[in-house]
CSV table of C-alpha atoms in Angstrom, one decimal:
chain,number,residue,atom,x,y,z
A,4,MET,CA,48.7,-7.8,11.4
A,5,LYS,CA,50.0,-5.4,14.2
A,6,LYS,CA,46.2,-4.1,14.8
A,7,SER,CA,45.6,-8.2,15.0
A,8,TRP,CA,47.4,-8.4,18.3
A,9,MET,CA,46.1,-4.9,19.1
A,10,ILE,CA,42.5,-6.1,19.9
A,11,ALA,CA,44.1,-9.6,21.3
A,12,GLY,CA,45.7,-7.6,24.0
A,13,ALA,CA,41.9,-6.0,24.7
A,14,VAL,CA,40.3,-8.9,24.3
A,15,THR,CA,43.2,-10.3,27.0
A,16,LEU,CA,43.0,-7.7,29.4
A,17,ALA,CA,39.5,-7.4,29.0
A,18,VAL,CA,38.8,-11.3,30.1
A,19,THR,CA,41.5,-11.2,32.4
A,20,GLY,CA,39.2,-8.0,34.3
A,21,ALA,CA,36.9,-9.3,34.3
A,22,LEU,CA,37.8,-13.0,36.2
A,23,PRO,CA,37.8,-11.2,39.3
A,24,TRP,CA,33.7,-9.8,39.6
A,25,VAL,CA,33.1,-13.8,38.3
A,26,VAL,CA,35.2,-15.2,41.0
A,27,GLY,CA,33.4,-13.1,42.8
A,28,TYR,CA,30.2,-14.3,42.2
A,29,VAL,CA,31.2,-17.1,42.5
A,30,THR,CA,32.3,-17.4,45.5
A,31,GLU,CA,29.3,-15.7,47.0
A,32,ILE,CA,27.1,-18.3,45.9
A,33,GLN,CA,29.6,-20.8,47.4
A,34,TRP,CA,29.7,-19.3,50.7
A,35,GLN,CA,25.7,-18.8,50.7
A,36,GLN,CA,26.2,-22.9,50.1
A,37,ALA,CA,28.6,-23.4,52.9
A,38,THR,CA,26.6,-22.0,55.6
A,39,GLU,CA,23.0,-23.2,54.4
A,40,GLU,CA,25.0,-27.2,54.6
A,41,MET,CA,26.5,-26.6,57.6
A,42,ASN,CA,23.7,-24.8,59.4
A,43,ARG,CA,21.7,-27.5,58.1
A,44,ALA,CA,24.6,-30.0,59.3
A,45,GLN,CA,24.2,-29.6,63.1
A,46,PRO,CA,22.8,-27.6,65.4
A,47,PHE,CA,24.6,-26.3,68.1
A,48,LEU,CA,26.5,-23.6,64.9
A,49,GLN,CA,24.8,-21.6,63.3
A,50,MET,CA,26.1,-18.9,60.5
A,51,GLU,CA,24.4,-15.6,59.9
A,52,THR,CA,25.1,-13.6,57.0
A,53,ALA,CA,23.5,-9.7,58.1
A,54,ASP,CA,25.5,-8.6,54.7
A,55,TYR,CA,27.2,-9.3,51.5
A,56,ARG,CA,28.6,-6.4,49.8
A,57,ARG,CA,30.1,-7.5,46.4
A,58,GLY,CA,31.6,-6.2,44.6
A,59,VAL,CA,34.4,-5.7,40.9
A,60,LEU,CA,37.6,-6.6,43.0
A,61,GLY,CA,36.4,-7.5,46.2
A,62,SER,CA,33.3,-7.6,48.9
A,63,ASP,CA,33.4,-7.1,52.6
A,64,VAL,CA,30.6,-9.4,54.6
A,65,GLU,CA,28.8,-9.0,57.9
A,66,GLY,CA,27.7,-11.8,60.1
A,67,VAL,CA,27.3,-13.8,63.2
A,68,LEU,CA,27.8,-16.9,64.7
A,69,VAL,CA,25.6,-18.3,67.1
A,70,PHE,CA,27.0,-20.9,69.4
A,71,SER,CA,24.2,-22.7,71.1
A,72,ASN,CA,23.1,-25.2,73.1
A,73,PRO,CA,20.4,-27.6,71.7
A,74,GLU,CA,19.6,-29.1,75.4
A,75,THR,CA,19.6,-25.4,77.7
A,76,GLY,CA,18.1,-23.4,74.2
A,77,GLU,CA,21.0,-21.1,75.7
A,78,SER,CA,23.0,-19.6,73.4
A,79,HIS,CA,25.9,-17.2,72.2
A,80,ARG,CA,26.5,-14.8,69.6
A,81,TRP,CA,29.8,-13.5,68.0
A,82,HIS,CA,29.7,-10.9,65.2
A,83,TYR,CA,32.6,-10.3,62.8
A,84,HIS,CA,33.5,-8.4,59.5
A,85,ALA,CA,35.3,-10.0,56.7
A,86,ARG,CA,36.5,-8.4,53.8
A,87,VAL,CA,37.1,-10.2,50.8
A,88,SER,CA,40.0,-9.8,48.1
A,89,HIS,CA,38.8,-11.7,44.6
A,90,GLY,CA,42.0,-12.5,41.9
A,91,VAL,CA,41.4,-14.3,38.7
A,92,VAL,CA,41.1,-18.0,40.1
A,93,GLY,CA,40.2,-17.3,43.8
A,94,SER,CA,38.8,-15.0,46.6
A,95,LEU,CA,40.7,-14.5,50.3
A,96,LEU,CA,38.7,-13.5,53.2
A,97,SER,CA,39.6,-11.7,56.0
A,98,PHE,CA,38.4,-12.0,59.5
A,99,GLU,CA,38.2,-10.3,62.3
A,100,PRO,CA,35.8,-9.9,65.5
A,101,GLU,CA,33.5,-7.6,65.5
A,102,GLY,CA,35.0,-4.6,67.9
A,103,GLY,CA,38.5,-6.4,67.7
A,104,TRP,CA,40.0,-9.5,68.5
A,105,SER,CA,40.0,-8.0,72.7
A,106,PRO,CA,37.4,-7.4,74.5
A,107,ALA,CA,37.4,-3.4,75.2
A,108,GLY,CA,39.6,-2.6,78.0
A,109,THR,CA,42.3,-5.4,77.8
A,110,ASP,CA,45.1,-6.7,75.6
A,111,TRP,CA,45.1,-10.8,75.0
A,112,PHE,CA,47.7,-10.1,72.0
A,113,PRO,CA,50.5,-8.0,73.5
A,114,GLU,CA,52.6,-9.0,70.3
A,115,ALA,CA,50.6,-9.4,67.0
A,116,GLU,CA,46.2,-10.2,66.8
A,117,PRO,CA,45.5,-13.5,65.4
A,118,LYS,CA,45.3,-13.6,61.2
A,119,LEU,CA,41.6,-15.8,60.7
A,120,THR,CA,41.6,-16.4,56.8
A,121,LEU,CA,39.9,-18.3,54.0
A,122,GLU,CA,41.3,-18.9,50.6
A,123,THR,CA,38.8,-20.3,48.4
A,124,ARG,CA,39.5,-21.9,44.4
A,125,LEU,CA,36.7,-22.2,41.3
A,126,TRP,CA,37.5,-25.1,41.2
A,127,GLY,CA,35.7,-25.9,45.1
A,128,LYS,CA,38.9,-26.0,47.5
A,129,ALA,CA,38.9,-23.4,50.3
A,130,THR,CA,41.0,-23.6,53.4
A,131,LEU,CA,41.0,-21.9,56.4
A,132,GLU,CA,43.3,-20.7,58.6
A,133,LEU,CA,43.7,-19.4,61.7
A,134,GLU,CA,47.7,-17.9,62.7
A,135,ALA,CA,48.2,-17.5,66.4
A,136,PRO,CA,50.6,-15.4,68.3
A,137,LEU,CA,50.8,-15.7,71.8
A,138,MET,CA,47.7,-14.9,73.9
A,139,THR,CA,47.5,-14.3,77.7
A,140,ILE,CA,44.1,-13.9,79.6
A,141,SER,CA,43.7,-13.5,83.3
A,142,ASP,CA,41.1,-13.3,85.1
A,143,ALA,CA,41.7,-11.0,88.6
A,144,SER,CA,38.9,-12.2,90.9
A,145,THR,CA,39.4,-16.0,90.2
A,146,GLY,CA,43.6,-16.1,90.5
A,147,GLU,CA,43.3,-17.4,86.9
A,148,SER,CA,45.3,-17.3,83.6
A,149,LEU,CA,45.4,-18.6,80.2
A,150,THR,CA,48.9,-18.5,78.3
A,151,THR,CA,49.0,-20.0,74.4
A,152,SER,CA,52.5,-19.2,72.9
A,153,GLY,CA,51.9,-18.8,68.9
A,154,GLY,CA,50.7,-21.7,66.9
A,155,LEU,CA,48.8,-22.4,63.7
A,156,ALA,CA,45.3,-24.7,62.9
A,157,ARG,CA,44.4,-25.5,59.6
A,158,LEU,CA,41.5,-26.4,57.2
A,159,GLU,CA,41.5,-27.9,53.9
A,160,LEU,CA,38.3,-28.3,52.1
A,161,ALA,CA,38.0,-30.2,48.5
A,162,GLY,CA,35.7,-31.7,46.1
A,163,ALA,CA,32.7,-29.6,47.9
A,164,GLY,CA,33.5,-30.8,51.5
A,165,ALA,CA,33.7,-34.1,50.8
A,166,ARG,CA,37.6,-34.3,51.4
A,167,SER,CA,39.1,-32.9,54.8
A,168,ARG,CA,42.6,-32.1,55.9
A,169,ALA,CA,43.6,-30.4,59.2
A,170,LEU,CA,46.8,-29.9,60.4
A,171,MET,CA,47.3,-27.7,63.9
A,172,VAL,CA,50.7,-27.4,65.7
A,173,TRP,CA,50.7,-25.3,68.7
A,174,PRO,CA,53.9,-25.3,71.2
A,175,SER,CA,52.4,-25.1,74.6
A,176,VAL,CA,49.2,-24.3,76.1
A,177,SER,CA,49.4,-23.4,79.8
A,178,LEU,CA,46.5,-23.3,82.0
A,179,SER,CA,47.2,-21.5,86.2
A,180,GLY,CA,44.5,-20.7,89.1
A,181,PRO,CA,44.5,-20.8,92.7
A,182,GLU,CA,43.4,-24.8,92.8
A,183,LEU,CA,45.4,-26.5,89.3
A,184,ASP,CA,47.7,-25.8,87.1
A,185,ILE,CA,48.0,-27.6,83.7
A,186,ARG,CA,50.3,-26.7,80.8
A,187,LEU,CA,50.7,-29.1,77.8
A,188,ALA,CA,53.8,-28.7,75.3
A,189,ASP,CA,54.0,-29.7,71.7
A,190,LEU,CA,50.4,-30.3,70.6
A,191,HIS,CA,50.5,-31.3,66.7
A,192,MET,CA,47.2,-32.8,64.9
A,193,GLU,CA,47.4,-34.1,61.6
A,194,GLN,CA,43.8,-35.7,60.5
A,195,ASP,CA,42.4,-36.3,56.6
A,196,MET,CA,39.3,-37.3,56.7
A,197,GLU,CA,37.1,-37.7,53.2
A,198,HIS,CA,32.3,-38.3,53.1
A,199,LEU,CA,31.5,-42.1,52.9
A,200,ALA,CA,27.8,-41.7,53.2
A,201,GLY,CA,25.6,-39.6,55.3
A,202,ASP,CA,27.5,-39.2,58.9
A,203,VAL,CA,29.9,-41.4,58.3
A,204,TRP,CA,33.6,-40.3,57.3
A,205,THR,CA,36.8,-43.0,56.4
A,206,GLY,CA,40.0,-41.7,57.3
A,207,GLN,CA,42.5,-41.3,59.8
A,208,MET,CA,43.8,-39.1,62.6
A,209,ASP,CA,46.7,-38.4,64.1
A,210,PHE,CA,46.8,-36.0,67.8
A,211,SER,CA,50.2,-36.5,70.2
A,212,VAL,CA,50.6,-33.6,73.2
A,213,GLY,CA,54.6,-34.1,74.0
A,214,SER,CA,54.0,-33.5,77.9
A,215,VAL,CA,51.0,-33.1,80.1
A,216,GLU,CA,52.2,-31.5,83.8
A,217,MET,CA,49.8,-31.2,86.4
A,218,ALA,CA,50.2,-29.7,89.6
A,219,GLN,CA,47.9,-28.8,92.8
A,220,PRO,CA,48.8,-27.3,95.8
A,221,GLY,CA,50.0,-29.7,98.7
A,222,LEU,CA,50.9,-32.9,96.0
A,223,PRO,CA,53.1,-34.5,93.9
A,224,ALA,CA,53.2,-33.1,90.4
A,225,THR,CA,52.0,-35.2,87.7
A,226,ARG,CA,53.5,-35.9,84.7
A,227,LEU,CA,52.1,-37.7,81.4
A,228,GLN,CA,55.3,-37.6,78.5
A,229,GLY,CA,54.8,-38.9,75.1
A,230,LEU,CA,51.2,-39.0,74.8
A,231,ARG,CA,49.2,-40.5,71.2
A,232,MET,CA,46.2,-41.0,69.8
A,233,ASN,CA,45.7,-42.2,66.0
A,234,THR,CA,42.6,-43.3,64.6
A,235,GLN,CA,41.2,-44.7,61.9
A,236,ALA,CA,38.4,-45.8,59.9
A,237,GLU,CA,37.9,-47.9,56.5
A,238,ALA,CA,35.1,-48.5,53.9
A,239,GLN,CA,35.5,-52.2,52.8
A,240,HIS,CA,32.9,-54.5,50.3
A,241,ASN,CA,31.8,-51.8,48.5
A,242,ASP,CA,31.2,-49.2,50.8
A,243,THR,CA,28.2,-50.8,52.1
A,244,ARG,CA,31.1,-52.0,55.9
A,245,LEU,CA,32.4,-50.2,58.3
A,246,SER,CA,35.6,-50.6,60.2
A,247,SER,CA,36.9,-48.3,62.6
A,248,SER,CA,39.9,-48.5,65.4
A,249,VAL,CA,41.0,-46.2,67.9
A,250,ALA,CA,44.5,-46.0,69.8
A,251,LEU,CA,45.4,-44.8,72.8
A,252,ASN,CA,49.4,-44.2,73.8
A,253,VAL,CA,51.1,-42.5,77.2
A,254,ASP,CA,55.0,-43.7,77.2
A,255,GLU,CA,55.3,-42.3,80.5
A,256,VAL,CA,53.9,-40.9,83.6
A,257,ILE,CA,55.6,-39.2,86.4
A,258,GLN,CA,54.4,-38.7,90.2
A,259,GLY,CA,56.8,-37.1,92.3
A,260,ASP,CA,59.8,-39.1,92.2
A,261,GLN,CA,57.9,-42.2,90.9
A,262,SER,CA,57.7,-43.1,87.3
A,263,TYR,CA,56.2,-45.8,85.0
A,264,GLY,CA,54.7,-46.2,81.9
A,265,PRO,CA,54.4,-47.4,78.8
A,266,HIS,CA,50.3,-47.5,79.5
A,267,GLN,CA,48.0,-48.5,76.2
A,268,LEU,CA,44.7,-48.5,75.3
A,269,GLY,CA,43.2,-50.3,71.9
A,270,LEU,CA,39.3,-49.8,70.7
A,271,SER,CA,37.3,-51.0,67.5
A,272,LEU,CA,34.7,-51.3,66.3
A,273,ASN,CA,34.0,-54.3,62.6
A,274,ASN,CA,31.6,-55.1,59.9
A,275,LEU,CA,29.3,-51.9,60.3
A,276,ASP,CA,26.7,-51.6,58.6
A,277,ILE,CA,26.9,-48.2,56.8
A,278,ALA,CA,23.0,-47.6,56.1
A,279,SER,CA,21.7,-49.3,58.9
A,280,TRP,CA,23.9,-47.4,61.3
A,281,ASN,CA,23.1,-43.7,59.3
A,282,ALA,CA,19.2,-45.5,59.6
A,283,PHE,CA,19.7,-45.1,63.0
A,284,LEU,CA,21.6,-41.8,63.6
A,285,ASP,CA,19.1,-40.5,61.7
A,286,ALA,CA,16.4,-42.0,64.3
A,287,PHE,CA,18.1,-40.9,67.1
A,288,SER,CA,18.2,-37.3,66.1
A,289,SER,CA,14.7,-36.9,65.8
A,290,MET,CA,14.3,-38.4,69.4
A,291,GLN,CA,16.8,-35.9,70.5
A,292,ALA,CA,15.1,-33.6,68.6
A,293,LEU,CA,11.7,-34.1,69.9
A,294,HIS,CA,12.9,-34.3,73.2
A,295,ALA,CA,14.0,-30.3,73.4
A,296,ASP,CA,11.0,-28.9,72.1
A,297,GLY,CA,8.9,-30.4,74.4
A,298,SER,CA,5.5,-29.2,73.1
A,299,LEU,CA,2.3,-31.3,72.7
A,300,ALA,CA,3.1,-32.3,68.5
A,301,ALA,CA,6.3,-33.6,70.2
A,302,GLN,CA,5.1,-35.7,72.5
A,303,GLU,CA,2.5,-37.3,70.1
A,304,GLN,CA,5.4,-38.2,67.8
A,305,GLY,CA,7.6,-39.4,70.8
A,306,HIS,CA,6.5,-43.0,70.4
A,307,ALA,CA,6.9,-43.4,66.1
A,308,VAL,CA,10.3,-41.8,66.4
A,309,MET,CA,11.1,-44.7,69.6
A,310,ASP,CA,9.6,-46.7,67.1
A,311,GLN,CA,12.5,-45.9,64.7
A,312,VAL,CA,14.9,-45.8,67.0
A,313,SER,CA,14.5,-49.3,68.1
A,314,SER,CA,13.7,-51.1,64.4
A,315,SER,CA,17.5,-49.3,62.9
A,316,LEU,CA,18.7,-50.8,66.1
A,317,ARG,CA,17.6,-53.9,65.5
A,318,ASP,CA,18.6,-53.6,61.6
A,319,VAL,CA,22.0,-52.9,62.6
A,320,ALA,CA,22.4,-55.7,64.7
A,321,ALA,CA,21.1,-57.7,62.5
A,322,ALA,CA,23.8,-56.7,60.0
A,323,GLY,CA,26.2,-57.9,62.2
A,324,PHE,CA,29.1,-56.2,63.9
A,325,SER,CA,31.5,-56.7,66.5
A,326,LEU,CA,33.0,-54.4,69.6
A,327,ALA,CA,36.3,-54.7,71.0
A,328,MET,CA,38.7,-53.1,73.6
A,329,PRO,CA,41.5,-55.6,72.4
A,330,GLU,CA,44.4,-54.1,74.2
A,331,LEU,CA,44.1,-52.9,77.9
A,332,MET,CA,47.6,-52.5,79.6
A,333,VAL,CA,48.3,-50.2,82.4
A,334,THR,CA,51.3,-50.0,84.2
A,335,THR,CA,51.6,-49.7,87.9
A,336,PRO,CA,55.1,-49.6,90.1
A,337,GLU,CA,53.2,-52.9,91.6
A,338,GLY,CA,52.7,-54.7,87.9
A,339,GLU,CA,51.2,-54.5,85.2
A,340,ILE,CA,47.1,-54.4,85.2
A,341,THR,CA,46.1,-56.2,81.4
A,342,GLY,CA,42.8,-56.2,80.3
A,343,HIS,CA,40.2,-56.8,76.9
A,344,ALA,CA,36.6,-57.5,76.0
A,345,GLU,CA,34.8,-58.1,73.2
A,346,ILE,CA,30.5,-57.9,72.5
A,347,ARG,CA,29.6,-59.4,68.9
A,348,HIS,CA,26.2,-59.8,67.1
A,349,PRO,CA,25.9,-62.5,64.3
A,350,GLU,CA,24.2,-61.3,60.6
A,351,LEU,CA,21.0,-62.8,60.4
A,352,SER,CA,19.6,-64.0,57.2
A,353,GLY,CA,16.5,-63.0,55.7
A,354,GLU,CA,14.1,-65.4,57.3
A,355,GLN,CA,16.2,-65.2,60.9
A,356,LYS,CA,16.0,-61.3,61.0
A,357,ALA,CA,12.4,-61.0,60.8
A,358,GLY,CA,11.4,-63.6,64.1
A,359,MET,CA,14.4,-61.4,65.8
A,360,LEU,CA,12.8,-59.0,69.4
A,361,LEU,CA,15.1,-58.5,70.9
A,362,VAL,CA,19.1,-57.0,70.1
A,363,MET,CA,20.6,-58.6,72.7
A,364,GLN,CA,19.5,-62.1,72.4
A,365,GLN,CA,22.0,-62.9,70.1
A,366,LEU,CA,24.9,-61.2,72.1
A,367,THR,CA,28.2,-62.3,72.8
A,368,GLY,CA,30.8,-61.2,74.6
A,369,ASP,CA,34.1,-62.2,76.7
A,370,PHE,CA,36.6,-60.1,78.1
A,371,GLY,CA,39.2,-60.4,81.3
A,372,LEU,CA,41.2,-58.2,83.6
A,373,SER,CA,43.9,-59.3,85.3
A,374,LEU,CA,46.3,-57.0,87.9
A,375,PRO,CA,48.6,-57.6,90.8
A,376,ARG,CA,47.4,-58.1,93.7
A,377,ALA,CA,50.2,-56.1,95.8
A,378,LEU,CA,47.8,-53.7,94.3
A,379,ILE,CA,44.7,-54.5,96.1
A,380,ASP,CA,47.2,-54.6,99.1
A,381,ASN,CA,49.2,-51.9,99.1
A,382,TYR,CA,46.1,-49.6,99.0
A,383,PRO,CA,43.5,-49.1,101.5
A,384,ASP,CA,41.1,-47.3,99.5
A,385,LEU,CA,41.3,-49.3,96.3
A,386,ARG,CA,41.1,-52.8,98.6
A,387,LEU,CA,37.8,-51.6,100.3
A,388,GLN,CA,36.3,-51.9,97.2
A,389,MET,CA,37.5,-54.6,95.6
A,390,ALA,CA,36.7,-56.4,98.5
A,391,PRO,CA,33.1,-57.7,97.4
A,392,LEU,CA,33.8,-58.6,94.4
A,393,ILE,CA,36.4,-61.0,95.8
A,394,LYS,CA,34.2,-62.3,98.3
A,395,GLU,CA,32.1,-63.2,95.9
A,396,GLY,CA,34.2,-64.7,93.2
A,397,LEU,CA,34.4,-62.3,90.9
A,398,LEU,CA,38.1,-61.3,91.4
A,399,VAL,CA,40.4,-64.7,92.1
A,400,SER,CA,43.6,-65.2,92.0
A,401,GLU,CA,45.7,-66.7,90.4
A,402,GLY,CA,49.5,-66.8,91.4
A,403,ASP,CA,50.3,-63.2,92.7
A,404,ARG,CA,46.9,-61.6,90.3
A,405,LEU,CA,44.1,-61.0,90.9
A,406,VAL,CA,41.4,-62.5,87.7
A,407,MET,CA,38.4,-61.8,86.1
A,408,ASN,CA,37.9,-63.5,83.0
A,409,GLY,CA,34.1,-63.9,81.8
A,410,LYS,CA,31.4,-64.2,78.7
A,411,MET,CA,28.5,-63.7,77.7
A,412,GLU,CA,25.6,-66.1,75.6
A,413,ASP,CA,21.9,-66.3,75.9
A,414,LEU,CA,20.9,-63.5,77.8
A,415,VAL,CA,23.9,-64.9,81.0
A,416,LEU,CA,26.6,-62.9,81.9
A,417,ASP,CA,29.2,-65.6,83.1
A,418,VAL,CA,31.8,-64.5,85.5
A,419,ASN,CA,34.7,-66.8,86.8
A,420,GLY,CA,31.6,-69.6,86.4
A,421,THR,CA,28.6,-67.3,88.3
A,422,GLU,CA,26.2,-67.0,86.7
A,423,PHE,CA,24.4,-63.7,85.7
A,424,PRO,CA,20.8,-63.6,83.9
A,425,LEU,CA,20.5,-59.9,82.3
A,426,PRO,CA,17.4,-58.0,81.8
A,427,PRO,CA,15.8,-57.6,78.2
A,428,LEU,CA,17.0,-54.0,77.6
A,429,LEU,CA,17.3,-54.4,74.3
């Protein structure tokens, strides 16, 4: 019996000792797959792994992050080193820029160095986390400086990258210069997303800033209090349609000794056909790539790609959708500015789609805008801009307010009874 326990113990130790090597092997494969997928997904940030030295309990990675502008061809390279520690069920990667976090001769982080880590698990979960200490950057030549408090940013990925959760908490950020000072306080962001198909994700995001303060020499300081943005996107009809919304709110705007608020803006997209939208995005990306290429071969392919863009856009419209600004409210000392707008396209049958020539042909919509008359009277510059609209009857008086109401149908835009034929652009 004693001998059996000794054998079992030896086997357990051997397996446990081998697990970090297995984890290291899996981590290297996951790293290669993740970098290849990210590089393929977008052209702006490319990851190059110069060297990956895998050991039993740890590994070392040397690489480069390349930040590129596809339109201009400009790029900036960020060399990094990562130390990888292998455990029984996962690995921990600690990143550091080549040459340190501060350029030579500077000290951007007077209290401590940032910590950038990536924690992976065998079952495909990964957590990228940045713990940032106090940072101060000054440019003596321009008189500008950037100061941030310590903060935390975290991104959790699961399901081979199909699900993500992001968190950012940053107490303060300030940018100062001779012409403008900007201070932001209490930044907070939470986001939960799930990949649906192609470039379409569902989920929600909540972003808030406690206050934004802007100051310019010779002008009263402006302060935005309680800035919040919420976005939601959900799949419908067996994951074939997408509806999404954005809500932006500001509790109060303070300028000098005046305070006014609240302010609200809402946007929504409803019943978008996901397959058609992804086809349009693919065609549009191909068109952008050809435009950036500029070669003769790219120009020859341009007509075919433009046809794909037009065809996919017609498919999006024929499937039916609506795009709306259901709510606009801006509070001013003279009163509220309110408005709404919506544009729609009906869903077409197969026969109707076959006879469809233009996207705009069956677009319908309506909009409204209402503002206090006192706002025009009290600001000469604004009155000068609005005078032509009032003269043409596009803004009409209703009591102490100026109102604009419009509708679009059959390639005609009607604004307060005045009709404008629309050019068939799409």
